[in-house]
């Protein structure tokens, strides 16, 4: 995703689980709440495996459908989109490039916080090889900046403010 190059993607599927380690359930629509997460999800209810480590990086997670497909192709390891245990499965968005950037899903504004690298806990809930298969393509953790509903099929686009900041030249004051 080069600077200045237009991009957009879409929501392929949405997944939530009421408690940590519960199976992910696919939904067509979900309400996003700043500071809390997705209604009905384990981290919204503070009942997720890592709820003892709260923060904006627990509000919503994303993974590229292309990453799940690449793992199946490259590692001969197929999992369903919900088994990746990320809330939103996307198509057409380079999620790794959204760290530190604002973007919009439907009408909900978000900020990419950090990559969502796979861990041994995920591998334990799925199958051996998932950790290696999703390394550096495990998705994105994001903060919800404005609430609203996210639906399957919603567009994913850069926010104008984030793209303007990314395109702005660095000045000496910005270098420190």
PDB file of C-alpha atoms in Angstrom:
ATOM      1  CA  UNK A   1       0.000   0.000   0.000  1.00  0.00           C
ATOM      2  CA  UNK A   2       2.066   2.901  -1.262  1.00  0.00           C
ATOM      3  CA  UNK A   3       1.491   6.413   0.010  1.00  0.00           C
ATOM      4  CA  UNK A   4      -1.081   8.232  -2.002  1.00  0.00           C
ATOM      5  CA  UNK A   5      -2.308   5.041  -3.685  1.00  0.00           C
ATOM      6  CA  UNK A   6      -6.062   4.645  -3.172  1.00  0.00           C
ATOM      7  CA  UNK A   7      -7.159   1.447  -1.535  1.00  0.00           C
ATOM      8  CA  UNK A   8     -10.301  -0.106  -0.169  1.00  0.00           C
ATOM      9  CA  UNK A   9     -11.352  -3.460   1.071  1.00  0.00           C
ATOM     10  CA  UNK A  10     -14.385  -5.142   2.510  1.00  0.00           C
ATOM     11  CA  UNK A  11     -15.645  -7.089   5.504  1.00  0.00           C
ATOM     12  CA  UNK A  12     -15.960 -10.762   4.540  1.00  0.00           C
ATOM     13  CA  UNK A  13     -17.170 -12.101   7.896  1.00  0.00           C
ATOM     14  CA  UNK A  14     -17.558 -11.131  11.567  1.00  0.00           C
ATOM     15  CA  UNK A  15     -16.913 -13.428  14.543  1.00  0.00           C
ATOM     16  CA  UNK A  16     -17.494 -13.093  18.283  1.00  0.00           C
ATOM     17  CA  UNK A  17     -17.307 -15.420  21.286  1.00  0.00           C
ATOM     18  CA  UNK A  18     -19.049 -14.764  24.622  1.00  0.00           C
ATOM     19  CA  UNK A  19     -16.163 -16.111  26.741  1.00  0.00           C
ATOM     20  CA  UNK A  20     -12.499 -16.953  26.321  1.00  0.00           C
ATOM     21  CA  UNK A  21     -11.948 -20.282  24.563  1.00  0.00           C
ATOM     22  CA  UNK A  22     -15.625 -20.501  23.509  1.00  0.00           C
ATOM     23  CA  UNK A  23     -16.067 -21.227  19.805  1.00  0.00           C
ATOM     24  CA  UNK A  24     -16.332 -18.127  17.633  1.00  0.00           C
ATOM     25  CA  UNK A  25     -19.820 -17.460  16.307  1.00  0.00           C
ATOM     26  CA  UNK A  26     -20.348 -15.856  12.921  1.00  0.00           C
ATOM     27  CA  UNK A  27     -22.684 -12.833  12.867  1.00  0.00           C
ATOM     28  CA  UNK A  28     -23.820 -10.553  10.045  1.00  0.00           C
ATOM     29  CA  UNK A  29     -23.779  -7.355  12.109  1.00  0.00           C
ATOM     30  CA  UNK A  30     -22.158  -6.205  15.348  1.00  0.00           C
ATOM     31  CA  UNK A  31     -22.126  -2.980  17.371  1.00  0.00           C
ATOM     32  CA  UNK A  32     -18.697  -1.464  18.075  1.00  0.00           C
ATOM     33  CA  UNK A  33     -18.309   0.613  21.256  1.00  0.00           C
ATOM     34  CA  UNK A  34     -15.237   2.794  21.959  1.00  0.00           C
ATOM     35  CA  UNK A  35     -13.332   1.686  25.045  1.00  0.00           C
ATOM     36  CA  UNK A  36     -15.221  -1.634  25.215  1.00  0.00           C
ATOM     37  CA  UNK A  37     -15.108  -3.556  21.940  1.00  0.00           C
ATOM     38  CA  UNK A  38     -17.772  -5.519  20.089  1.00  0.00           C
ATOM     39  CA  UNK A  39     -21.076  -6.199  21.848  1.00  0.00           C
ATOM     40  CA  UNK A  40     -21.377  -9.892  22.650  1.00  0.00           C
ATOM     41  CA  UNK A  41     -17.642 -10.551  22.379  1.00  0.00           C
ATOM     42  CA  UNK A  42     -15.496 -11.871  25.213  1.00  0.00           C
ATOM     43  CA  UNK A  43     -13.401  -8.709  25.559  1.00  0.00           C
ATOM     44  CA  UNK A  44     -16.455  -6.416  25.595  1.00  0.00           C
ATOM     45  CA  UNK A  45     -17.672  -8.487  28.560  1.00  0.00           C
ATOM     46  CA  UNK A  46     -14.174  -8.692  30.138  1.00  0.00           C
ATOM     47  CA  UNK A  47     -14.383 -12.499  29.966  1.00  0.00           C
ATOM     48  CA  UNK A  48     -11.653 -13.138  27.382  1.00  0.00           C
ATOM     49  CA  UNK A  49      -8.518 -15.140  28.049  1.00  0.00           C
ATOM     50  CA  UNK A  50      -6.453 -11.934  28.188  1.00  0.00           C
ATOM     51  CA  UNK A  51      -9.044  -9.634  29.806  1.00  0.00           C
ATOM     52  CA  UNK A  52      -6.652  -9.182  32.728  1.00  0.00           C
ATOM     53  CA  UNK A  53      -4.549  -7.095  30.286  1.00  0.00           C
ATOM     54  CA  UNK A  54      -7.112  -4.515  29.125  1.00  0.00           C
ATOM     55  CA  UNK A  55      -6.462  -1.733  26.668  1.00  0.00           C
ATOM     56  CA  UNK A  56      -7.435  -0.425  23.262  1.00  0.00           C
ATOM     57  CA  UNK A  57      -5.619  -3.274  21.480  1.00  0.00           C
ATOM     58  CA  UNK A  58      -8.278  -5.693  22.827  1.00  0.00           C
ATOM     59  CA  UNK A  59     -11.270  -3.823  21.347  1.00  0.00           C
ATOM     60  CA  UNK A  60     -11.352  -5.378  17.857  1.00  0.00           C
ATOM     61  CA  UNK A  61      -9.123  -7.645  15.782  1.00  0.00           C
ATOM     62  CA  UNK A  62      -8.852  -8.180  12.027  1.00  0.00           C
ATOM     63  CA  UNK A  63      -7.324 -10.795   9.737  1.00  0.00           C
ATOM     64  CA  UNK A  64      -7.020 -10.897   5.962  1.00  0.00           C
ATOM     65  CA  UNK A  65      -8.908 -13.688   4.207  1.00  0.00           C
ATOM     66  CA  UNK A  66      -5.884 -13.755   1.904  1.00  0.00           C
ATOM     67  CA  UNK A  67      -3.688 -14.740   4.894  1.00  0.00           C
ATOM     68  CA  UNK A  68      -5.958 -17.649   5.782  1.00  0.00           C
ATOM     69  CA  UNK A  69      -5.922 -18.755   2.136  1.00  0.00           C
ATOM     70  CA  UNK A  70      -2.117 -18.383   1.939  1.00  0.00           C
ATOM     71  CA  UNK A  71      -1.690 -20.568   5.036  1.00  0.00           C
ATOM     72  CA  UNK A  72      -3.824 -23.254   3.399  1.00  0.00           C
ATOM     73  CA  UNK A  73      -1.786 -23.004   0.186  1.00  0.00           C
ATOM     74  CA  UNK A  74       1.725 -22.588   1.648  1.00  0.00           C
ATOM     75  CA  UNK A  75       1.424 -24.745   4.764  1.00  0.00           C
ATOM     76  CA  UNK A  76      -1.302 -27.147   3.630  1.00  0.00           C
ATOM     77  CA  UNK A  77      -3.219 -26.107   6.733  1.00  0.00           C
ATOM     78  CA  UNK A  78      -6.818 -25.033   6.231  1.00  0.00           C
ATOM     79  CA  UNK A  79      -8.887 -23.439   8.987  1.00  0.00           C
ATOM     80  CA  UNK A  80     -12.247 -21.728   8.841  1.00  0.00           C
ATOM     81  CA  UNK A  81     -12.251 -17.918   9.138  1.00  0.00           C
ATOM     82  CA  UNK A  82     -13.713 -18.076  12.666  1.00  0.00           C
ATOM     83  CA  UNK A  83     -11.002 -20.486  13.795  1.00  0.00           C
ATOM     84  CA  UNK A  84      -8.462 -17.667  13.354  1.00  0.00           C
ATOM     85  CA  UNK A  85     -10.149 -16.112  16.439  1.00  0.00           C
ATOM     86  CA  UNK A  86     -10.116 -12.619  14.953  1.00  0.00           C
ATOM     87  CA  UNK A  87     -13.294 -10.554  14.979  1.00  0.00           C
ATOM     88  CA  UNK A  88     -13.322  -9.290  11.405  1.00  0.00           C
ATOM     89  CA  UNK A  89     -12.134 -11.124   8.312  1.00  0.00           C
ATOM     90  CA  UNK A  90     -11.246  -8.758   5.462  1.00  0.00           C
ATOM     91  CA  UNK A  91     -10.477  -8.875   1.761  1.00  0.00           C
ATOM     92  CA  UNK A  92      -8.411  -6.346  -0.184  1.00  0.00           C
ATOM     93  CA  UNK A  93      -6.684  -4.606   2.744  1.00  0.00           C
ATOM     94  CA  UNK A  94      -3.005  -4.908   3.710  1.00  0.00           C
ATOM     95  CA  UNK A  95      -3.660  -4.895   7.461  1.00  0.00           C
ATOM     96  CA  UNK A  96       0.023  -4.782   8.458  1.00  0.00           C
ATOM     97  CA  UNK A  97       0.186  -1.323   6.858  1.00  0.00           C
ATOM     98  CA  UNK A  98      -2.566   0.022   9.121  1.00  0.00           C
ATOM     99  CA  UNK A  99      -0.517   0.034  12.328  1.00  0.00           C
ATOM    100  CA  UNK A 100      -0.604   3.648  13.555  1.00  0.00           C
ATOM    101  CA  UNK A 101      -3.186   4.665  10.935  1.00  0.00           C
ATOM    102  CA  UNK A 102      -6.844   5.525  11.151  1.00  0.00           C
ATOM    103  CA  UNK A 103      -9.348   3.779   8.898  1.00  0.00           C
ATOM    104  CA  UNK A 104     -13.090   3.373   8.541  1.00  0.00           C
ATOM    105  CA  UNK A 105     -15.174   0.185   8.470  1.00  0.00           C
ATOM    106  CA  UNK A 106     -18.728   0.997   7.404  1.00  0.00           C
ATOM    107  CA  UNK A 107     -19.313   4.069   9.558  1.00  0.00           C
ATOM    108  CA  UNK A 108     -16.983   3.088  12.421  1.00  0.00           C
ATOM    109  CA  UNK A 109     -13.640   4.899  12.769  1.00  0.00           C
ATOM    110  CA  UNK A 110     -10.696   2.840  14.040  1.00  0.00           C
ATOM    111  CA  UNK A 111      -6.954   3.160  14.648  1.00  0.00           C
ATOM    112  CA  UNK A 112      -4.551   0.300  14.027  1.00  0.00           C
ATOM    113  CA  UNK A 113      -2.644  -0.310  17.277  1.00  0.00           C
ATOM    114  CA  UNK A 114      -0.317  -3.231  16.544  1.00  0.00           C
ATOM    115  CA  UNK A 115      -0.035  -6.486  14.679  1.00  0.00           C
ATOM    116  CA  UNK A 116      -1.994  -9.419  16.054  1.00  0.00           C
ATOM    117  CA  UNK A 117       0.664 -12.100  15.804  1.00  0.00           C
ATOM    118  CA  UNK A 118      -0.452 -15.677  16.398  1.00  0.00           C
ATOM    119  CA  UNK A 119       0.409 -17.290  19.727  1.00  0.00           C
ATOM    120  CA  UNK A 120       0.626 -20.738  21.245  1.00  0.00           C
ATOM    121  CA  UNK A 121      -2.810 -20.209  22.837  1.00  0.00           C
ATOM    122  CA  UNK A 122      -4.341 -19.821  19.348  1.00  0.00           C
ATOM    123  CA  UNK A 123      -2.504 -22.917  18.161  1.00  0.00           C
ATOM    124  CA  UNK A 124      -3.786 -24.831  21.193  1.00  0.00           C
ATOM    125  CA  UNK A 125      -7.377 -23.872  20.353  1.00  0.00           C
ATOM    126  CA  UNK A 126      -6.996 -24.770  16.676  1.00  0.00           C
ATOM    127  CA  UNK A 127      -4.315 -27.115  15.399  1.00  0.00           C
ATOM    128  CA  UNK A 128      -0.586 -27.595  15.238  1.00  0.00           C
ATOM    129  CA  UNK A 129       1.058 -25.417  12.602  1.00  0.00           C
ATOM    130  CA  UNK A 130      -1.283 -22.415  12.864  1.00  0.00           C
ATOM    131  CA  UNK A 131       1.334 -20.365  14.719  1.00  0.00           C
ATOM    132  CA  UNK A 132       3.945 -20.857  11.981  1.00  0.00           C
ATOM    133  CA  UNK A 133       1.343 -20.517   9.235  1.00  0.00           C
ATOM    134  CA  UNK A 134       0.127 -17.102  10.392  1.00  0.00           C
ATOM    135  CA  UNK A 135       3.404 -15.561  11.572  1.00  0.00           C
ATOM    136  CA  UNK A 136       3.618 -11.952  10.315  1.00  0.00           C
ATOM    137  CA  UNK A 137       0.162 -12.314   8.779  1.00  0.00           C
ATOM    138  CA  UNK A 138      -1.937 -12.915  11.879  1.00  0.00           C
ATOM    139  CA  UNK A 139      -3.837  -9.667  11.561  1.00  0.00           C
ATOM    140  CA  UNK A 140      -4.267  -6.329  13.296  1.00  0.00           C
ATOM    141  CA  UNK A 141      -5.402  -5.132  16.711  1.00  0.00           C
ATOM    142  CA  UNK A 142      -7.337  -1.884  16.571  1.00  0.00           C
ATOM    143  CA  UNK A 143      -8.924   0.728  18.791  1.00  0.00           C
ATOM    144  CA  UNK A 144     -12.508   1.819  18.177  1.00  0.00           C
ATOM    145  CA  UNK A 145     -12.568   5.624  17.863  1.00  0.00           C
ATOM    146  CA  UNK A 146     -16.266   6.077  17.073  1.00  0.00           C
ATOM    147  CA  UNK A 147     -19.076   3.647  17.736  1.00  0.00           C
ATOM    148  CA  UNK A 148     -21.593   2.189  15.354  1.00  0.00           C
ATOM    149  CA  UNK A 149     -22.481  -0.967  13.509  1.00  0.00           C
ATOM    150  CA  UNK A 150     -20.169  -3.097  11.380  1.00  0.00           C
ATOM    151  CA  UNK A 151     -21.809  -5.351   8.801  1.00  0.00           C
ATOM    152  CA  UNK A 152     -20.617  -8.107   6.490  1.00  0.00           C
ATOM    153  CA  UNK A 153     -20.004  -6.415   3.131  1.00  0.00           C
ATOM    154  CA  UNK A 154     -19.061  -3.030   4.638  1.00  0.00           C
ATOM    155  CA  UNK A 155     -16.303  -1.124   2.894  1.00  0.00           C
ATOM    156  CA  UNK A 156     -12.941  -0.636   4.609  1.00  0.00           C
ATOM    157  CA  UNK A 157     -11.276   2.640   3.627  1.00  0.00           C
ATOM    158  CA  UNK A 158      -8.532   4.946   4.872  1.00  0.00           C
ATOM    159  CA  UNK A 159      -9.636   7.927   6.912  1.00  0.00           C
ATOM    160  CA  UNK A 160      -8.828  11.213   5.215  1.00  0.00           C
ATOM    161  CA  UNK A 161      -7.033  12.468   8.338  1.00  0.00           C
ATOM    162  CA  UNK A 162      -4.755   9.433   8.557  1.00  0.00           C
ATOM    163  CA  UNK A 163      -3.838   9.531   4.869  1.00  0.00           C
ATOM    164  CA  UNK A 164      -3.136  13.266   5.069  1.00  0.00           C
ATOM    165  CA  UNK A 165      -0.757  12.700   8.000  1.00  0.00           C
ATOM    166  CA  UNK A 166       0.946   9.811   6.208  1.00  0.00           C
ATOM    167  CA  UNK A 167       1.459  11.902   3.066  1.00  0.00           C
ATOM    168  CA  UNK A 168       2.749  14.970   4.949  1.00  0.00           C
ATOM    169  CA  UNK A 169       6.507  15.551   4.808  1.00  0.00           C
ATOM    170  CA  UNK A 170       8.465  14.958   8.003  1.00  0.00           C
ATOM    171  CA  UNK A 171       9.826  18.140   9.535  1.00  0.00           C
ATOM    172  CA  UNK A 172      12.652  18.419  12.002  1.00  0.00           C
ATOM    173  CA  UNK A 173      10.153  18.835  14.850  1.00  0.00           C
ATOM    174  CA  UNK A 174       8.564  15.487  13.892  1.00  0.00           C
ATOM    175  CA  UNK A 175      11.849  13.589  13.905  1.00  0.00           C
ATOM    176  CA  UNK A 176      12.263  13.492  17.675  1.00  0.00           C
TER     177      UNK A 176
END
